[in-house]
Amino acid sequence: MFNNPLNGLGKTSNEKTEISADVMAKINASGKLALEEKFEAVTQQRREQNLRTAVEQHKLVEALLGSTRYEQAPQTAHPPELSKLKMLEKISDEKYRNENQRILDQRSKYSAARALTVRPFRTLDGEIGGIIGGIIGGISDGIAEDTKLQVLGAPYEAWSRSGGADGRGYHVAQAYADPLTGKFGFNHFAYGAQASSGAGIWVQFVPDPPLPRFVQIRPYCPYFYKWHDHAHFYVAHNNAGFGVLVFSWDMQGNDQRMEQDYRYTIWSDGVSWLQDHDNPSGDAGDYENAFQWGNEAPYFEAHSGRIYKAAIWCHGSCDGDSGVFGDYGQASAAIDVSVPWVVVGQS
């Protein structure tokens, strides 16, 4: 049932395509380099966004705490600032959770079936289509029913990366990926610093004829996660997401093309002024299934004479601001993913 993505063969129902070891090594190296570059770009973009929001907040913290805590004048000399501090101290976790509680339902038993279904759940342009779309809105996507499936399993090619930078505080970051089990994830923490991590697995395939045809990557991807932000005046940020990154090469390992760069966010949070946020179940953690329930990767068009590799990956970053007053902002996150198989749906 399973096609081994690392056995040097691209198997289809009608043909067997030999891929030499040299070509395999070439596309593996270029694929990993491209994923590294994508991870760096995503992390840098998020870091710049967080920095822009933190700069003015940092100035306000320094000015406010400097005027209320470190001047020799009586506290009554600064009633507006003190009133604001007292108001901010009343912010509670309960209020945050009431406003942001996600609806958690028992969907796990349906997830494997969704990954293996022959009916597409997401169209080429990302809209709901096909039978489902026709029922709820009469949407026509121009993509026929899936007629063939390739099911790819371990061993995979694995990738992981973690890092960060210490400011006045420190960071800890660890990422991992196991090619034999399909488990990957990360665990990181930042206190007055920043940390970033990414991990994933690769699958390789040659689509079945006739070509060209539309193809969709559908991993069965249950995962565990938890995250936490705390700001003792100085801000903190926390975010994570999943992605499917697809490249193709000609049969000699040349002419690399990026076929798909699909990503979506699973959480994105920021705290300031004595706020404390975390995932819905707190320290106990939560469970979900990636690339389902509206987060499926779109279809893309596959062509003959090409080798395809798809990375199923997660990424995240967190940071805490720091200064001369009080405790620093802190954030932490952990995610543990399992991919027992990846379905390649072909319309």
mmCIF file of C-alpha atoms in Angstrom:
data_model
loop_
_atom_site.group_PDB
_atom_site.id
_atom_site.type_symbol
_atom_site.label_atom_id
_atom_site.label_comp_id
_atom_site.label_asym_id
_atom_site.label_seq_id
_atom_site.Cartn_x
_atom_site.Cartn_y
_atom_site.Cartn_z
ATOM 1 C CA MET A 1 0.000 0.000 0.000
ATOM 2 C CA PHE A 2 2.763 2.439 0.890
ATOM 3 C CA ASN A 3 5.311 3.816 -1.545
ATOM 4 C CA ASN A 4 8.718 4.336 0.007
ATOM 5 C CA PRO A 5 9.794 7.878 -0.927
ATOM 6 C CA LEU A 6 13.489 7.141 -0.436
ATOM 7 C CA ASN A 7 13.907 3.871 -2.311
ATOM 8 C CA GLY A 8 15.103 5.498 -5.520
ATOM 9 C CA LEU A 9 11.965 4.553 -7.456
ATOM 10 C CA GLY A 10 9.022 6.670 -8.481
ATOM 11 C CA LYS A 11 6.269 4.068 -8.743
ATOM 12 C CA THR A 12 2.976 4.508 -10.561
ATOM 13 C CA SER A 13 0.264 2.083 -11.495
ATOM 14 C CA ASN A 14 1.397 2.000 -15.128
ATOM 15 C CA GLU A 15 5.120 2.553 -15.100
ATOM 16 C CA LYS A 16 8.283 2.502 -13.022
ATOM 17 C CA THR A 17 10.658 5.434 -13.326
ATOM 18 C CA GLU A 18 14.267 4.857 -12.344
ATOM 19 C CA ILE A 19 15.919 7.730 -10.477
ATOM 20 C CA SER A 20 19.670 7.432 -10.026
ATOM 21 C CA ALA A 21 21.392 7.876 -6.676
ATOM 22 C CA ASP A 22 23.209 10.957 -7.999
ATOM 23 C CA VAL A 23 19.951 12.608 -9.034
ATOM 24 C CA MET A 24 18.390 11.716 -5.680
ATOM 25 C CA ALA A 25 21.282 13.310 -3.796
ATOM 26 C CA LYS A 26 21.099 16.394 -5.978
ATOM 27 C CA ILE A 27 17.399 17.078 -5.507
ATOM 28 C CA ASN A 28 17.551 16.221 -1.800
ATOM 29 C CA ALA A 29 20.278 18.804 -1.260
ATOM 30 C CA SER A 30 18.563 21.523 -3.276
ATOM 31 C CA GLY A 31 15.211 20.812 -1.598
ATOM 32 C CA LYS A 32 16.692 21.101 1.894
ATOM 33 C CA LEU A 33 18.455 24.338 0.969
ATOM 34 C CA ALA A 34 15.188 25.787 -0.364
ATOM 35 C CA LEU A 35 13.340 24.833 2.832
ATOM 36 C CA GLU A 36 16.089 26.384 4.956
ATOM 37 C CA GLU A 37 15.734 29.618 2.984
ATOM 38 C CA LYS A 38 11.951 29.561 3.341
ATOM 39 C CA PHE A 39 12.217 29.021 7.101
ATOM 40 C CA GLU A 40 14.653 31.922 7.431
ATOM 41 C CA ALA A 41 12.384 34.188 5.359
ATOM 42 C CA VAL A 42 9.269 33.308 7.371
ATOM 43 C CA THR A 43 11.109 33.771 10.675
ATOM 44 C CA GLN A 44 12.654 37.079 9.637
ATOM 45 C CA GLN A 45 9.328 38.446 8.440
ATOM 46 C CA ARG A 46 7.677 37.575 11.745
ATOM 47 C CA ARG A 47 10.601 39.017 13.704
ATOM 48 C CA GLU A 48 10.328 42.336 11.846
ATOM 49 C CA GLN A 49 6.568 42.485 12.419
ATOM 50 C CA ASN A 50 6.976 41.873 16.133
ATOM 51 C CA LEU A 51 9.775 44.403 16.387
ATOM 52 C CA ARG A 52 7.635 47.122 14.833
ATOM 53 C CA THR A 53 4.867 46.533 17.387
ATOM 54 C CA ALA A 54 7.319 46.311 20.289
ATOM 55 C CA VAL A 55 9.275 49.536 19.737
ATOM 56 C CA GLU A 56 6.568 52.006 20.763
ATOM 57 C CA GLN A 57 5.378 49.722 23.571
ATOM 58 C CA HIS A 58 8.939 49.558 24.895
ATOM 59 C CA LYS A 59 9.190 53.351 24.948
ATOM 60 C CA LEU A 60 5.897 53.609 26.805
ATOM 61 C CA VAL A 61 6.975 51.025 29.400
ATOM 62 C CA GLU A 62 10.256 52.801 30.054
ATOM 63 C CA ALA A 63 8.581 56.200 30.360
ATOM 64 C CA LEU A 64 5.712 54.996 32.528
ATOM 65 C CA LEU A 65 7.734 52.859 34.915
ATOM 66 C CA GLY A 66 10.428 55.492 35.111
ATOM 67 C CA SER A 67 7.920 58.111 36.200
ATOM 68 C CA THR A 68 5.988 55.970 38.692
ATOM 69 C CA ARG A 69 8.600 53.738 40.310
ATOM 70 C CA TYR A 70 11.981 55.360 40.136
ATOM 71 C CA GLU A 71 11.453 59.071 40.710
ATOM 72 C CA GLN A 72 11.782 60.484 44.202
ATOM 73 C CA ALA A 73 8.525 62.451 43.977
ATOM 74 C CA PRO A 74 5.532 61.071 45.901
ATOM 75 C CA GLN A 75 3.376 58.591 44.004
ATOM 76 C CA THR A 76 0.433 60.975 44.301
ATOM 77 C CA ALA A 77 2.328 63.280 41.973
ATOM 78 C CA HIS A 78 1.529 60.964 39.079
ATOM 79 C CA PRO A 79 -2.142 59.967 39.419
ATOM 80 C CA PRO A 80 -2.797 59.305 35.688
ATOM 81 C CA GLU A 81 0.056 56.813 35.395
ATOM 82 C CA LEU A 82 -0.799 55.073 38.663
ATOM 83 C CA SER A 83 -4.449 54.810 37.692
ATOM 84 C CA LYS A 84 -3.479 53.191 34.414
ATOM 85 C CA LEU A 85 -1.234 50.663 36.145
ATOM 86 C CA LYS A 86 -3.994 49.699 38.582
ATOM 87 C CA MET A 87 -6.451 49.265 35.733
ATOM 88 C CA LEU A 88 -4.042 47.067 33.764
ATOM 89 C CA GLU A 89 -3.416 44.852 36.782
ATOM 90 C CA LYS A 90 -7.091 43.821 36.720
ATOM 91 C CA ILE A 91 -6.691 42.011 33.395
ATOM 92 C CA SER A 92 -7.455 38.329 34.014
ATOM 93 C CA ASP A 93 -6.864 35.082 32.179
ATOM 94 C CA GLU A 94 -10.558 34.284 32.503
ATOM 95 C CA LYS A 95 -11.576 37.293 30.448
ATOM 96 C CA TYR A 96 -9.046 36.424 27.773
ATOM 97 C CA ARG A 97 -10.238 32.829 27.551
ATOM 98 C CA ASN A 98 -13.896 33.843 27.391
ATOM 99 C CA GLU A 99 -13.137 36.044 24.405
ATOM 100 C CA ASN A 100 -10.793 33.659 22.615
ATOM 101 C CA GLN A 101 -11.887 30.150 23.597
ATOM 102 C CA ARG A 102 -11.864 27.891 20.555
ATOM 103 C CA ILE A 103 -14.669 25.444 20.000
ATOM 104 C CA LEU A 104 -13.149 21.995 20.567
ATOM 105 C CA ASP A 105 -15.094 19.017 19.202
ATOM 106 C CA GLN A 106 -14.453 15.315 18.772
ATOM 107 C CA ARG A 107 -13.179 15.264 15.209
ATOM 108 C CA SER A 108 -10.252 12.848 15.500
ATOM 109 C CA LYS A 109 -12.140 9.744 14.404
ATOM 110 C CA TYR A 110 -12.989 11.400 11.079
ATOM 111 C CA SER A 111 -9.501 12.742 10.350
ATOM 112 C CA ALA A 112 -7.906 9.652 8.825
ATOM 113 C CA ALA A 113 -10.875 9.216 6.506
ATOM 114 C CA ARG A 114 -10.618 12.847 5.393
ATOM 115 C CA ALA A 115 -6.952 12.404 4.523
ATOM 116 C CA LEU A 116 -7.716 9.335 2.404
ATOM 117 C CA THR A 117 -10.908 10.573 0.738
ATOM 118 C CA VAL A 118 -11.045 10.713 -3.051
ATOM 119 C CA ARG A 119 -13.095 13.887 -2.938
ATOM 120 C CA PRO A 120 -11.138 17.187 -2.925
ATOM 121 C CA PHE A 121 -11.847 19.564 -0.045
ATOM 122 C CA ARG A 122 -9.846 22.515 -1.355
ATOM 123 C CA THR A 123 -9.652 23.764 -4.942
ATOM 124 C CA LEU A 124 -6.778 25.189 -6.977
ATOM 125 C CA ASP A 125 -7.447 28.735 -5.738
ATOM 126 C CA GLY A 126 -8.160 27.687 -2.156
ATOM 127 C CA GLU A 127 -11.969 27.794 -2.265
ATOM 128 C CA ILE A 128 -14.287 25.019 -1.139
ATOM 129 C CA GLY A 129 -15.426 23.144 -4.219
ATOM 130 C CA GLY A 130 -16.650 19.939 -5.802
ATOM 131 C CA ILE A 131 -19.513 18.051 -4.169
ATOM 132 C CA ILE A 132 -19.134 19.895 -0.856
ATOM 133 C CA GLY A 133 -19.105 23.292 -2.533
ATOM 134 C CA GLY A 134 -22.021 22.382 -4.743
ATOM 135 C CA ILE A 135 -24.135 21.483 -1.743
ATOM 136 C CA ILE A 136 -23.411 24.635 0.238
ATOM 137 C CA GLY A 137 -23.032 27.231 -2.466
ATOM 138 C CA GLY A 138 -23.046 25.893 -6.001
ATOM 139 C CA ILE A 139 -19.348 26.557 -6.451
ATOM 140 C CA SER A 140 -17.724 24.978 -9.509
ATOM 141 C CA ASP A 141 -13.960 24.537 -9.390
ATOM 142 C CA GLY A 142 -13.268 22.860 -12.715
ATOM 143 C CA ILE A 143 -11.404 20.001 -10.998
ATOM 144 C CA ALA A 144 -12.764 16.515 -11.515
ATOM 145 C CA GLU A 145 -13.114 13.851 -8.857
ATOM 146 C CA ASP A 146 -9.855 12.306 -7.703
ATOM 147 C CA THR A 147 -9.334 9.183 -9.782
ATOM 148 C CA LYS A 148 -6.092 7.908 -8.237
ATOM 149 C CA LEU A 149 -4.303 8.070 -4.916
ATOM 150 C CA GLN A 150 -0.678 7.549 -4.014
ATOM 151 C CA VAL A 151 -0.069 6.775 -0.329
ATOM 152 C CA LEU A 152 3.452 7.542 0.866
ATOM 153 C CA GLY A 153 4.881 6.371 4.172
ATOM 154 C CA ALA A 154 8.121 6.116 6.136
ATOM 155 C CA PRO A 155 11.012 6.163 5.875
ATOM 156 C CA TYR A 156 10.926 9.866 5.031
ATOM 157 C CA GLU A 157 13.600 12.438 4.539
ATOM 158 C CA ALA A 158 13.690 14.613 7.693
ATOM 159 C CA TRP A 159 14.595 18.244 8.388
ATOM 160 C CA SER A 160 14.792 20.360 11.548
ATOM 161 C CA ARG A 161 16.259 23.693 12.556
ATOM 162 C CA SER A 162 16.274 25.844 15.701
ATOM 163 C CA GLY A 163 18.037 28.953 16.922
ATOM 164 C CA GLY A 164 17.586 32.342 18.497
ATOM 165 C CA ALA A 165 19.313 35.351 19.976
ATOM 166 C CA ASP A 166 19.844 36.414 23.574
ATOM 167 C CA GLY A 167 19.168 40.023 24.504
ATOM 168 C CA ARG A 168 19.287 40.896 28.157
ATOM 169 C CA GLY A 169 17.773 37.475 28.842
ATOM 170 C CA TYR A 170 18.213 34.017 27.312
ATOM 171 C CA HIS A 171 16.539 31.470 25.031
ATOM 172 C CA VAL A 172 16.302 27.691 24.689
ATOM 173 C CA ALA A 173 15.293 26.071 21.389
ATOM 174 C CA GLN A 174 15.165 22.460 20.210
ATOM 175 C CA ALA A 175 13.716 20.994 17.008
ATOM 176 C CA TYR A 176 13.589 17.356 15.915
ATOM 177 C CA ALA A 177 12.424 15.122 13.063
ATOM 178 C CA ASP A 178 12.512 11.314 12.861
ATOM 179 C CA PRO A 179 12.625 9.853 9.318
ATOM 180 C CA LEU A 180 11.586 6.377 10.523
ATOM 181 C CA THR A 181 8.422 7.360 12.401
ATOM 182 C CA GLY A 182 7.361 10.627 10.779
ATOM 183 C CA LYS A 183 7.363 12.432 14.134
ATOM 184 C CA PHE A 184 8.642 15.991 14.231
ATOM 185 C CA GLY A 185 8.244 19.177 16.230
ATOM 186 C CA PHE A 186 9.921 21.701 18.472
ATOM 187 C CA ASN A 187 10.126 23.096 21.978
ATOM 188 C CA HIS A 188 11.399 26.603 22.633
ATOM 189 C CA PHE A 189 11.423 29.361 25.242
ATOM 190 C CA ALA A 190 12.468 33.024 25.255
ATOM 191 C CA TYR A 191 12.938 35.322 28.256
ATOM 192 C CA GLY A 192 14.046 38.784 27.204
ATOM 193 C CA ALA A 193 15.274 37.117 24.011
ATOM 194 C CA GLN A 194 13.938 35.461 20.840
ATOM 195 C CA ALA A 195 13.759 31.849 19.664
ATOM 196 C CA SER A 196 12.653 30.165 16.438
ATOM 197 C CA SER A 197 12.253 26.553 15.337
ATOM 198 C CA GLY A 198 11.102 24.511 12.363
ATOM 199 C CA ALA A 199 10.837 20.828 11.487
ATOM 200 C CA GLY A 200 9.259 18.521 8.938
ATOM 201 C CA ILE A 201 9.457 15.547 6.620
ATOM 202 C CA TRP A 202 9.755 15.205 2.837
ATOM 203 C CA VAL A 203 7.931 12.835 0.493
ATOM 204 C CA GLN A 204 8.875 12.195 -3.116
ATOM 205 C CA PHE A 205 6.590 11.064 -5.945
ATOM 206 C CA VAL A 206 6.063 10.889 -9.692
ATOM 207 C CA PRO A 207 2.381 11.457 -10.557
ATOM 208 C CA ASP A 208 0.449 8.802 -12.446
ATOM 209 C CA PRO A 209 -0.383 9.352 -16.123
ATOM 210 C CA PRO A 210 -2.191 10.849 -17.916
ATOM 211 C CA LEU A 211 -0.446 14.175 -17.377
ATOM 212 C CA PRO A 212 -0.801 17.086 -16.883
ATOM 213 C CA ARG A 213 -3.273 16.634 -14.023
ATOM 214 C CA PHE A 214 -4.143 18.345 -10.753
ATOM 215 C CA VAL A 215 -2.544 17.028 -7.563
ATOM 216 C CA GLN A 216 -3.186 17.686 -3.870
ATOM 217 C CA ILE A 217 -0.949 16.806 -0.886
ATOM 218 C CA ARG A 218 -3.088 15.421 1.971
ATOM 219 C CA PRO A 219 -1.059 14.365 5.025
ATOM 220 C CA TYR A 220 -2.673 12.643 7.982
ATOM 221 C CA CYS A 221 -1.146 14.903 10.592
ATOM 222 C CA PRO A 222 -2.390 14.762 14.214
ATOM 223 C CA TYR A 223 -0.451 16.960 16.613
ATOM 224 C CA PHE A 224 -0.148 18.045 20.247
ATOM 225 C CA TYR A 225 0.605 21.649 21.153
ATOM 226 C CA LYS A 226 0.804 24.154 23.976
ATOM 227 C CA TRP A 227 2.023 27.713 24.265
ATOM 228 C CA HIS A 228 2.237 30.451 26.868
ATOM 229 C CA ASP A 229 2.983 34.203 26.922
ATOM 230 C CA HIS A 230 3.590 36.404 29.945
ATOM 231 C CA ALA A 231 4.332 40.120 30.097
ATOM 232 C CA HIS A 232 5.475 41.849 33.244
ATOM 233 C CA PHE A 233 5.098 45.199 31.421
ATOM 234 C CA TYR A 234 7.553 44.290 28.623
ATOM 235 C CA VAL A 235 5.799 42.689 25.638
ATOM 236 C CA ALA A 236 6.034 39.092 24.381
ATOM 237 C CA HIS A 237 4.960 37.404 21.143
ATOM 238 C CA ASN A 238 4.263 33.800 20.160
ATOM 239 C CA ASN A 239 3.268 32.206 16.853
ATOM 240 C CA ALA A 240 3.351 28.920 14.950
ATOM 241 C CA GLY A 241 2.058 27.443 11.715
ATOM 242 C CA PHE A 242 2.093 24.556 9.259
ATOM 243 C CA GLY A 243 3.054 24.439 5.601
ATOM 244 C CA VAL A 244 3.276 22.323 2.469
ATOM 245 C CA LEU A 245 6.213 23.272 0.249
ATOM 246 C CA VAL A 246 6.405 21.490 -3.134
ATOM 247 C CA PHE A 247 9.255 21.532 -5.667
ATOM 248 C CA SER A 248 9.803 19.674 -8.922
ATOM 249 C CA TRP A 249 12.822 18.818 -11.079
ATOM 250 C CA ASP A 250 13.330 17.227 -14.457
ATOM 251 C CA MET A 251 14.445 13.604 -14.503
ATOM 252 C CA GLN A 252 18.126 14.655 -14.386
ATOM 253 C CA GLY A 253 17.591 16.726 -11.230
ATOM 254 C CA ASN A 254 17.763 20.074 -13.032
ATOM 255 C CA ASP A 255 15.263 22.881 -13.732
ATOM 256 C CA GLN A 256 14.059 23.243 -10.144
ATOM 257 C CA ARG A 257 10.605 24.815 -9.826
ATOM 258 C CA MET A 258 8.582 25.770 -6.774
ATOM 259 C CA GLU A 259 5.114 24.335 -7.393
ATOM 260 C CA GLN A 260 3.447 25.310 -4.115
ATOM 261 C CA ASP A 261 4.207 27.299 -0.961
ATOM 262 C CA TYR A 262 1.140 26.893 1.222
ATOM 263 C CA ARG A 263 1.194 28.002 4.860
ATOM 264 C CA TYR A 264 -1.358 28.750 7.552
ATOM 265 C CA THR A 265 -1.152 29.969 11.155
ATOM 266 C CA ILE A 266 -2.276 27.821 14.093
ATOM 267 C CA TRP A 267 -1.726 30.528 16.700
ATOM 268 C CA SER A 268 -0.428 34.094 16.764
ATOM 269 C CA ASP A 269 -0.477 35.958 20.057
ATOM 270 C CA GLY A 270 0.998 38.937 21.845
ATOM 271 C CA VAL A 271 0.841 40.193 25.427
ATOM 272 C CA SER A 272 1.729 43.374 27.295
ATOM 273 C CA TRP A 273 1.012 45.133 30.587
ATOM 274 C CA LEU A 274 0.677 42.204 32.988
ATOM 275 C CA GLN A 275 -1.200 39.983 30.548
ATOM 276 C CA ASP A 276 -0.877 36.196 30.601
ATOM 277 C CA HIS A 277 -2.152 34.100 27.658
ATOM 278 C CA ASP A 278 -1.938 30.419 26.748
ATOM 279 C CA ASN A 279 -3.571 27.664 24.684
ATOM 280 C CA PRO A 280 -7.159 26.675 25.575
ATOM 281 C CA SER A 281 -6.262 23.849 27.984
ATOM 282 C CA GLY A 282 -3.201 25.492 29.511
ATOM 283 C CA ASP A 283 -0.391 23.265 30.775
ATOM 284 C CA ALA A 284 -2.316 20.109 29.868
ATOM 285 C CA GLY A 285 -1.904 20.937 26.181
ATOM 286 C CA ASP A 286 -4.318 20.469 23.287
ATOM 287 C CA TYR A 287 -4.710 18.127 20.312
ATOM 288 C CA GLU A 288 -5.661 18.885 16.721
ATOM 289 C CA ASN A 289 -5.263 17.628 13.145
ATOM 290 C CA ALA A 290 -3.314 19.738 10.654
ATOM 291 C CA PHE A 291 -4.331 20.425 7.045
ATOM 292 C CA GLN A 292 -8.015 19.715 7.677
ATOM 293 C CA TRP A 293 -11.222 21.588 8.513
ATOM 294 C CA GLY A 294 -10.606 24.439 6.105
ATOM 295 C CA ASN A 295 -6.791 24.329 6.211
ATOM 296 C CA GLU A 296 -6.197 21.909 3.322
ATOM 297 C CA ALA A 297 -3.478 22.753 0.818
ATOM 298 C CA PRO A 298 -4.827 23.691 -2.633
ATOM 299 C CA TYR A 299 -4.363 21.594 -5.771
ATOM 300 C CA PHE A 300 -1.515 22.348 -8.170
ATOM 301 C CA GLU A 301 -0.873 21.189 -11.722
ATOM 302 C CA ALA A 302 1.653 18.364 -12.214
ATOM 303 C CA HIS A 303 3.377 17.597 -15.516
ATOM 304 C CA SER A 304 5.093 14.618 -17.116
ATOM 305 C CA GLY A 305 8.836 14.060 -16.991
ATOM 306 C CA ARG A 306 9.246 15.607 -13.558
ATOM 307 C CA ILE A 307 10.093 14.435 -10.020
ATOM 308 C CA TYR A 308 8.112 16.008 -7.175
ATOM 309 C CA LYS A 309 9.080 16.482 -3.540
ATOM 310 C CA ALA A 310 6.745 17.873 -0.883
ATOM 311 C CA ALA A 311 7.783 19.069 2.567
ATOM 312 C CA ILE A 312 5.168 18.833 5.313
ATOM 313 C CA TRP A 313 6.563 21.157 7.952
ATOM 314 C CA CYS A 314 5.827 23.295 11.012
ATOM 315 C CA HIS A 315 7.458 26.521 12.107
ATOM 316 C CA GLY A 316 7.264 28.844 15.089
ATOM 317 C CA SER A 317 8.924 31.719 16.867
ATOM 318 C CA CYS A 318 8.585 33.547 20.174
ATOM 319 C CA ASP A 319 10.199 36.552 21.790
ATOM 320 C CA GLY A 320 10.167 38.680 24.918
ATOM 321 C CA ASP A 321 11.175 42.307 25.150
ATOM 322 C CA SER A 322 13.588 43.467 27.848
ATOM 323 C CA GLY A 323 14.650 46.670 29.539
ATOM 324 C CA VAL A 324 15.997 48.172 32.720
ATOM 325 C CA PHE A 325 12.758 47.925 34.734
ATOM 326 C CA GLY A 326 11.253 44.755 36.166
ATOM 327 C CA ASP A 327 10.955 41.286 34.659
ATOM 328 C CA TYR A 328 11.304 40.689 30.935
ATOM 329 C CA GLY A 329 8.620 39.451 28.566
ATOM 330 C CA GLN A 330 8.631 35.682 28.176
ATOM 331 C CA ALA A 331 7.078 33.153 25.810
ATOM 332 C CA SER A 332 7.259 29.403 25.277
ATOM 333 C CA ALA A 333 5.785 26.861 22.883
ATOM 334 C CA ALA A 334 5.878 23.146 22.115
ATOM 335 C CA ILE A 335 4.436 21.170 19.237
ATOM 336 C CA ASP A 336 4.680 17.428 18.563
ATOM 337 C CA VAL A 337 3.510 16.170 15.149
ATOM 338 C CA SER A 338 3.025 12.673 13.750
ATOM 339 C CA VAL A 339 2.664 11.874 10.030
ATOM 340 C CA PRO A 340 2.006 8.133 9.557
ATOM 341 C CA TRP A 341 1.199 8.636 5.882
ATOM 342 C CA VAL A 342 0.778 11.253 3.157
ATOM 343 C CA VAL A 343 -1.864 10.913 0.446
ATOM 344 C CA VAL A 344 -1.239 12.378 -3.006
ATOM 345 C CA GLY A 345 -4.696 12.892 -4.499
ATOM 346 C CA GLN A 346 -4.793 13.023 -8.313
ATOM 347 C CA SER A 347 -7.802 14.294 -10.218
#
